[in-house]
Coordinates of C-alpha atoms in Angstrom, one line a residue:
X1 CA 50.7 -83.2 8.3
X2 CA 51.9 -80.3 10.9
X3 CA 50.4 -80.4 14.5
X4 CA 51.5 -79.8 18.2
X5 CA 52.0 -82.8 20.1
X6 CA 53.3 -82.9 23.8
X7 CA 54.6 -86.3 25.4
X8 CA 55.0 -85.7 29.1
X9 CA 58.4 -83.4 28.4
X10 CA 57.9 -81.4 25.6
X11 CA 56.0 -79.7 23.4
X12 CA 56.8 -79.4 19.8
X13 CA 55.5 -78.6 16.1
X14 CA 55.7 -82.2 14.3
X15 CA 55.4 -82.8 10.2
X16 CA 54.4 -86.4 10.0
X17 CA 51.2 -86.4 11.8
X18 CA 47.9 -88.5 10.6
X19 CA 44.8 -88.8 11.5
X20 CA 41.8 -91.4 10.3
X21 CA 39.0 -90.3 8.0
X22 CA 35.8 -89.7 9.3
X23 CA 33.5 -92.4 10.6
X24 CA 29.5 -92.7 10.9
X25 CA 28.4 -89.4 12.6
X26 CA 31.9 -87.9 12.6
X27 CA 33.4 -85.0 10.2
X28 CA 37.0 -83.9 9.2
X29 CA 38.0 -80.4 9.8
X30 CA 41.0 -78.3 7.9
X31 CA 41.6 -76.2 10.3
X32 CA 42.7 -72.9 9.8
X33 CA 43.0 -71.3 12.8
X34 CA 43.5 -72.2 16.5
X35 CA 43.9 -70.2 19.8
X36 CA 46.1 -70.6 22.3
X37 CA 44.1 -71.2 25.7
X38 CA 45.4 -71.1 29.1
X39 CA 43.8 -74.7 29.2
X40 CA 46.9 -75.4 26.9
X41 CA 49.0 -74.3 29.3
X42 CA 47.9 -76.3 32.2
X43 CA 48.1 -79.4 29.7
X44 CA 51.8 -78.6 29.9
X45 CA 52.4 -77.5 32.9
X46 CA 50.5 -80.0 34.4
X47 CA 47.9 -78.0 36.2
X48 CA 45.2 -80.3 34.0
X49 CA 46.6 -84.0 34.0
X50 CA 46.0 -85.4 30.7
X51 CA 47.4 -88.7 29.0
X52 CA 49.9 -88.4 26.9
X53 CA 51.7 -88.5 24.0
X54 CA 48.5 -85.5 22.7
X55 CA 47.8 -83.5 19.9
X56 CA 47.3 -80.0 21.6
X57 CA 44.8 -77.1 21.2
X58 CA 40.6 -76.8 21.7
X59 CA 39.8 -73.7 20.4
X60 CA 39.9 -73.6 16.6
X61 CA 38.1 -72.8 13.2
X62 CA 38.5 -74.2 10.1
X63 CA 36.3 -75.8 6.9
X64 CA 34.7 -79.5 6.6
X65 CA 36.9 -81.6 4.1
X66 CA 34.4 -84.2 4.9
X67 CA 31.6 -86.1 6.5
X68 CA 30.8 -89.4 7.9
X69 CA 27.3 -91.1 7.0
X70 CA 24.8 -90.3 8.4
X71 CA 25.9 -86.2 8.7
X72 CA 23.5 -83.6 7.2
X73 CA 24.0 -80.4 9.1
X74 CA 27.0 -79.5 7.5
X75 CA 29.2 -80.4 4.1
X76 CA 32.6 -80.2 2.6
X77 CA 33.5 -76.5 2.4
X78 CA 31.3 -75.2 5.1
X79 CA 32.7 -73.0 7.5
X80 CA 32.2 -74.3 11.1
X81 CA 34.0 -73.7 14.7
X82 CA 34.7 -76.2 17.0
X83 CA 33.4 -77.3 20.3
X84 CA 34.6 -79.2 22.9
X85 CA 31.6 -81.1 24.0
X86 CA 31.2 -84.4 22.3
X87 CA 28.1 -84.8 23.7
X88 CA 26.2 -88.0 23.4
X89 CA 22.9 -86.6 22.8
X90 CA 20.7 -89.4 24.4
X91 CA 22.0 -89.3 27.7
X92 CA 19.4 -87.9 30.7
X93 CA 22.0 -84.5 30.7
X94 CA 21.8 -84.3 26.8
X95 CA 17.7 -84.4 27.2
X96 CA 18.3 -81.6 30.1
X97 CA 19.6 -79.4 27.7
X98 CA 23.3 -80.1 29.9
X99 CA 25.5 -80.9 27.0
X100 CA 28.5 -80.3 29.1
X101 CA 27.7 -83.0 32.0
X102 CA 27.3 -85.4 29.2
X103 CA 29.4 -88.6 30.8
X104 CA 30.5 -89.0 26.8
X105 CA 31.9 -85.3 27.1
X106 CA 34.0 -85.7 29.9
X107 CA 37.6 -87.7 30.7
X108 CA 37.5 -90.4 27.9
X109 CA 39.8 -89.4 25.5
X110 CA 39.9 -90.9 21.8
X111 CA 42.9 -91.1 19.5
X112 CA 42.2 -91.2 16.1
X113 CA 46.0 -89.5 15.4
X114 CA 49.0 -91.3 15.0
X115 CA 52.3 -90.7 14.7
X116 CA 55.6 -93.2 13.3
X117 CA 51.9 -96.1 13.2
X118 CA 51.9 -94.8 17.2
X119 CA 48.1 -93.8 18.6
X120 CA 48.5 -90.0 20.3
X121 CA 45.1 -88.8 22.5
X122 CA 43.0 -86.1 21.4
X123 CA 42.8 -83.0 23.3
X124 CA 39.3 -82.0 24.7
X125 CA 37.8 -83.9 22.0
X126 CA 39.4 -81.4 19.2
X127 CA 43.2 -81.3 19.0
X128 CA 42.8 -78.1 17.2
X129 CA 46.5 -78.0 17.0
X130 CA 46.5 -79.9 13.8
X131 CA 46.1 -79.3 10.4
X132 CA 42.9 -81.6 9.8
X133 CA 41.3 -83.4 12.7
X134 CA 38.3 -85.5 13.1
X135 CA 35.4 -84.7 15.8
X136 CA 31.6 -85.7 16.5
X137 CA 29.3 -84.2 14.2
X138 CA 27.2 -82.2 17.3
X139 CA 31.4 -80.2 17.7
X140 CA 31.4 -78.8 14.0
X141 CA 29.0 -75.5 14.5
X142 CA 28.3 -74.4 10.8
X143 CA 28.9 -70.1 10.9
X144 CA 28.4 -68.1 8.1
X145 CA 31.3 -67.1 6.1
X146 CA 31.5 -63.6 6.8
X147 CA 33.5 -64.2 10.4
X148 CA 37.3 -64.2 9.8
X149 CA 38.5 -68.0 11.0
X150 CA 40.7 -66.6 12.9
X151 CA 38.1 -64.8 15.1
X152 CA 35.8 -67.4 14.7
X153 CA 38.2 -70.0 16.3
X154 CA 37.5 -67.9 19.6
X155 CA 34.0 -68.8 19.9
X156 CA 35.0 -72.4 20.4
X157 CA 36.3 -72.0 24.0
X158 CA 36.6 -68.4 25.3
X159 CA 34.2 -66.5 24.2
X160 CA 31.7 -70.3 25.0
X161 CA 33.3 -70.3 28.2
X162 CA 32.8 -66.6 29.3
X163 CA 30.0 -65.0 27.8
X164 CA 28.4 -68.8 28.0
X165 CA 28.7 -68.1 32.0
X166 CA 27.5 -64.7 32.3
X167 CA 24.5 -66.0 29.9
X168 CA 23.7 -69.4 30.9
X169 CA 25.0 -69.7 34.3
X170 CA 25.0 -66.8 35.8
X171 CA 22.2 -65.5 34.2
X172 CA 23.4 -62.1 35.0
X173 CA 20.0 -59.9 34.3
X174 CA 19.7 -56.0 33.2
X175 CA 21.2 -53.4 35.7
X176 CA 23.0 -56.2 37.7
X177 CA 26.4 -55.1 39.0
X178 CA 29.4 -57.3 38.0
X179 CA 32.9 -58.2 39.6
X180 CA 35.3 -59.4 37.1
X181 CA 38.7 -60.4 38.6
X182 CA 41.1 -61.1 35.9
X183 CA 41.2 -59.9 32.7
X184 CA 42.7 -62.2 30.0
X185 CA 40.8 -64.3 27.3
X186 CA 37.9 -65.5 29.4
X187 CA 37.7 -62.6 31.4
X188 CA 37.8 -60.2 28.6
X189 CA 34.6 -62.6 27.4
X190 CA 32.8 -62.0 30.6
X191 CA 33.0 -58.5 30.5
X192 CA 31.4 -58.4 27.1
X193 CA 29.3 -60.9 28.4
X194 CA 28.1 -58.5 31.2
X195 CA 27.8 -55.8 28.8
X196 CA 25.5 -57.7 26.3
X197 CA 23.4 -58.8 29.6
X198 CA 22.5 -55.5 30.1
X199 CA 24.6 -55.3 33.5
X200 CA 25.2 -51.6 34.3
X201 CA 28.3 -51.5 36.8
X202 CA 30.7 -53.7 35.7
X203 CA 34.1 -53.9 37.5
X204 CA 37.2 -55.3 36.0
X205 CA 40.0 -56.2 38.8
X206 CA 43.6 -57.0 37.3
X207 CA 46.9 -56.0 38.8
X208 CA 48.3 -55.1 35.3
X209 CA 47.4 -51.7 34.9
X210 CA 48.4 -52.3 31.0
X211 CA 45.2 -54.5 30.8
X212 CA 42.9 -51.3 31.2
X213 CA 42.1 -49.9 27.9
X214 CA 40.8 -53.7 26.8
X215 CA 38.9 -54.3 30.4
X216 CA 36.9 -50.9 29.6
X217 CA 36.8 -51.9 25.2
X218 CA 34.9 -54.7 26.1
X219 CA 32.7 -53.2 29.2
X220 CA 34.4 -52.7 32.1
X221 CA 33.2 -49.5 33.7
X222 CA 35.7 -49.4 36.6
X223 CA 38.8 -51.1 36.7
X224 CA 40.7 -51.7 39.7
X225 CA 44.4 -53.5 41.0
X226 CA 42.5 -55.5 43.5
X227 CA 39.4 -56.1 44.8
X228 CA 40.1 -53.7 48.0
X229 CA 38.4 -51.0 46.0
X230 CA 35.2 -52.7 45.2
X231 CA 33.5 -51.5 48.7
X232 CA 33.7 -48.0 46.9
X233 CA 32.1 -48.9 44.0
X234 CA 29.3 -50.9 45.1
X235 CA 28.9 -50.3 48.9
X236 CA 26.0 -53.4 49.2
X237 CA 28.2 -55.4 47.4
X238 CA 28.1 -56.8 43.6
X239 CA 25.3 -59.4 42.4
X240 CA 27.8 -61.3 40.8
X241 CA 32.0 -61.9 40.8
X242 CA 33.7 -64.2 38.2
X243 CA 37.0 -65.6 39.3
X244 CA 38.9 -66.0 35.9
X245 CA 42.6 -67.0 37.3
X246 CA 42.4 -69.9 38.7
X247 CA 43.8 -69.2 42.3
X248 CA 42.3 -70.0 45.8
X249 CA 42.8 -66.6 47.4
X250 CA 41.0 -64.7 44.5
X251 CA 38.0 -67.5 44.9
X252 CA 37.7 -66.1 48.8
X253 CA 38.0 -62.4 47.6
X254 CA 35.2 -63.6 45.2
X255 CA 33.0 -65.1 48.0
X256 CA 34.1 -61.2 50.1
X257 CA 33.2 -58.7 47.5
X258 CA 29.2 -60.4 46.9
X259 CA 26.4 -59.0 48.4
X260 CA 23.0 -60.1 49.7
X261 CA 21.9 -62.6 47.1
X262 CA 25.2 -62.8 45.1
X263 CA 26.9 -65.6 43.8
X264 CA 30.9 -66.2 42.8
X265 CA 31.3 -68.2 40.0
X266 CA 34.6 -69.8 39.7
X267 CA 36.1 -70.0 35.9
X268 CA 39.8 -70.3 36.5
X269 CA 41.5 -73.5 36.6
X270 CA 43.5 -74.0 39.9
X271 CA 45.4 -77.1 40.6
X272 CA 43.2 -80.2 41.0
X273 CA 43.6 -80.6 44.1
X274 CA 43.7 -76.8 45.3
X275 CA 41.3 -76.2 48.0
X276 CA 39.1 -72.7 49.1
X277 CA 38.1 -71.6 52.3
X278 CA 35.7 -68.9 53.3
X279 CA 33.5 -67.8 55.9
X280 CA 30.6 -69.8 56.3
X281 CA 28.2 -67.4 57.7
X282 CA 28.5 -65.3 54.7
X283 CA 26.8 -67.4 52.6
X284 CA 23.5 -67.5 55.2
X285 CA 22.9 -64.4 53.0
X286 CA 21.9 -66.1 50.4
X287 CA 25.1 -66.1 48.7
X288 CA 26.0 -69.3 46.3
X289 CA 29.6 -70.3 45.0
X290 CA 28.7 -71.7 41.3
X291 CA 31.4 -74.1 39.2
X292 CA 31.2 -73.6 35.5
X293 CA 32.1 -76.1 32.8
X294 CA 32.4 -74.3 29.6
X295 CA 30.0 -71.5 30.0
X296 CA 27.0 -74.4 30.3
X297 CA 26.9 -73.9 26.9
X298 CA 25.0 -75.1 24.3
X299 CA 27.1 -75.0 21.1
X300 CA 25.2 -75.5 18.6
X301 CA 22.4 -72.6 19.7
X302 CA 25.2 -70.5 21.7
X303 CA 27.7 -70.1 18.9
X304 CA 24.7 -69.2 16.2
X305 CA 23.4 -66.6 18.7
X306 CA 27.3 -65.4 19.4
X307 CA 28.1 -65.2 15.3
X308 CA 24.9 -63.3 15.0
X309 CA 25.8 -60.7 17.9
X310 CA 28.9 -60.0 16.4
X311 CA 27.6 -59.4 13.2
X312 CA 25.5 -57.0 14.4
X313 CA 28.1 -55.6 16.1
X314 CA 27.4 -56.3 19.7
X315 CA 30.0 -59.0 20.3
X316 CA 33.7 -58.5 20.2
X317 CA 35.9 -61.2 18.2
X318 CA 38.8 -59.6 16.1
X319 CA 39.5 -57.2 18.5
X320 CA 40.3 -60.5 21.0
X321 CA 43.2 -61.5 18.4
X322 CA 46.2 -59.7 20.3
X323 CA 48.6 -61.8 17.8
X324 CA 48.5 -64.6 15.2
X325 CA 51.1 -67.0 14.6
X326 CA 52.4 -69.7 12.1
X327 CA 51.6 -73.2 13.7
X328 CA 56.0 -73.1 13.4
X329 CA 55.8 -70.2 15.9
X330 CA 54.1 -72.3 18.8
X331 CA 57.4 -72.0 20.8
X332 CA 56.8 -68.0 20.7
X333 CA 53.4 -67.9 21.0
X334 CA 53.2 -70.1 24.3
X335 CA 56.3 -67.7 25.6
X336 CA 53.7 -65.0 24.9
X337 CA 51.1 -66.5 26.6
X338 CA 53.0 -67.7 29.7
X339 CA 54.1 -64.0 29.8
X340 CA 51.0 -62.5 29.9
X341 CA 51.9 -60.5 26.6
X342 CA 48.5 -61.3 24.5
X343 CA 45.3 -61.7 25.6
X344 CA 44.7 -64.7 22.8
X345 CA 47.6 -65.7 20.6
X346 CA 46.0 -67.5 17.3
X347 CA 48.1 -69.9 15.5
X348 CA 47.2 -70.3 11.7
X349 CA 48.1 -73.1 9.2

């Protein structure tokens, strides 16, 4: 079968992948559709180390082929969206309601691929780069039919990830004010995010002046090139500022633009061993800097309550789609990507 797979040099689209049949408590995904996330990206630029030889890709949509014993909550031919968290479920964080600090859910990568009889790791518990792959039964979210694939595939990681923030973490509250600085997949998901909250100024920042007309589709009631402007907008300064990039300079213009009581909550991915600084007497105002791992989400609740907003309406998925692209087209897509020319490329099989 086709998939991505990147050894430590390369990325590239492969035709004699395979991958083991489900086990107990595990079910096999066709997947249809898969975006291409700016996690991918740091896989292969090696912002995120990961082992390799891996099968690529997190974010993806598809339909259950089949099921492990002992799996009841979905079948063969449901459609479901993936999560990352393979969660444990018995742990003390599972029993907190803390899927995503499950110790099972974090650095210990499987490989049920192989490739030429070799084993290849599976990317954030998924590998959604793949034609068929297997996951933990908790990852397969059963969504009703009506959602396009290739929107639903979204859910998996951005729209978890940012909307999952402003919801869960954040718990940004009606008539809060909101800072947003950058504006691609996740950001875009924050915005909406705010919007859904009920946050009534919400400020996109982006130095792309192209990225407007999306920033204010999905919320954004201001948008500005930098955060210089935000004093103008909210002269106490803003409840709440999401740092979506991944650079240490935009965390400390984060930390700068809050106000009494606000708190910066850090979403991009910067090198791992990138430090911040800031001014430690501005946080005596009660301010708080918040990490984030994947919107503190809890999948199988979040991504029923985000399928049913955008039924309704309220949530935003096709219109994230900039581009989709045969799984043959990864090359293009990921030149896209690096480029800054779609806000989510989606790569179908």
């Amino acid at each position: 079968m086709r998939g991505v797979v990147f050894d430590g040099e390369r990325a590239e689209v492969v035709d004699d992948l395979q991958v083991r049949g489900p086990g107990p408590g595990e079910v096999l995904v066709a997947v249809a559709a898969a975006g291409l996330c700016h996690s991918d990206l740091s896989v292969l630029d090696g912002t995120i180390p990961f082992p390799r030889p891996v099968v690529l890709g997190h974010e993806g949509a598809g339909v259950v082929d089949a099921v492990g014993a002992g799996v009841t909550h979905v079948a063969p031919g449901d459609h479901v969206a993936l999560s990352t968290i393979a969660s444990c479920g018995a742990c003390a964080e599972c029993g907190r309601g803390r899927p995503t600090m499950c110790r099972e859910a974090i650095g210990r990568p499987r490989q049920p691929f192989t490739r030429a009889g070799a084993p290849l790791h599976q990317f954030a518990a998924s590998s959604a780069f793949a034609e068929r792959t297997v996951v933990e039964a908790v990852q397969a979210v059963r969504i009703p039919d009506r959602i396009p694939l290739t929107s639903a595939a979204l859910i998996g990681c951005g729209v978890a990830t940012g909307v999952g923030a402003v919801l869960n973490r954040a718990r940004v509250a009606y008539g809060d004010s909101v800072v947003v600085i950058g504006t691609g997949g996740v950001g875009l998901n924050v915005l909406q995010g705010a919007r859904v909250a009920g946050a009534t100024t919400i400020v996109a920042v982006d130095n792309d002046p192209a990225k407007e007309a999306a920033a204010r589709q999905f919320g954004a009631t201001h948008f500005l090139p930098s955060t210089d402007g935000v004093p103008q907008i909210l002269p106490t300064g803003a409840d709440h500022a999401f740092e979506c990039v991944g650079r240490v300079e935009l965390i400390r213009r984060a930390v700068d633009v809050l106000g009494p009581h606000g708190q910066a909550i850090l979403l991009g991915v910067p090198p791992a061993k990138a430090e911040a600084s800031f001014l430690v007497s501005s946080l005596f105002l009660d301010k708080s800097i918040l990490g984030c791992r994947y919107g503190s989400s809890r999948p199988q609740r979040d991504f029923a309550l985000y399928a049913d907003l955008y039924l309704a309406g309220r949530l935003l998925l096709d219109e994230l789609v900039t581009r989709t692209y045969p799984v043959e087209e990864f090359a293009l897509a990921r030149a896209d990507a690096e480029a800054g020319k779609v806000a989510r490329a989606v790569l179908v099989f």
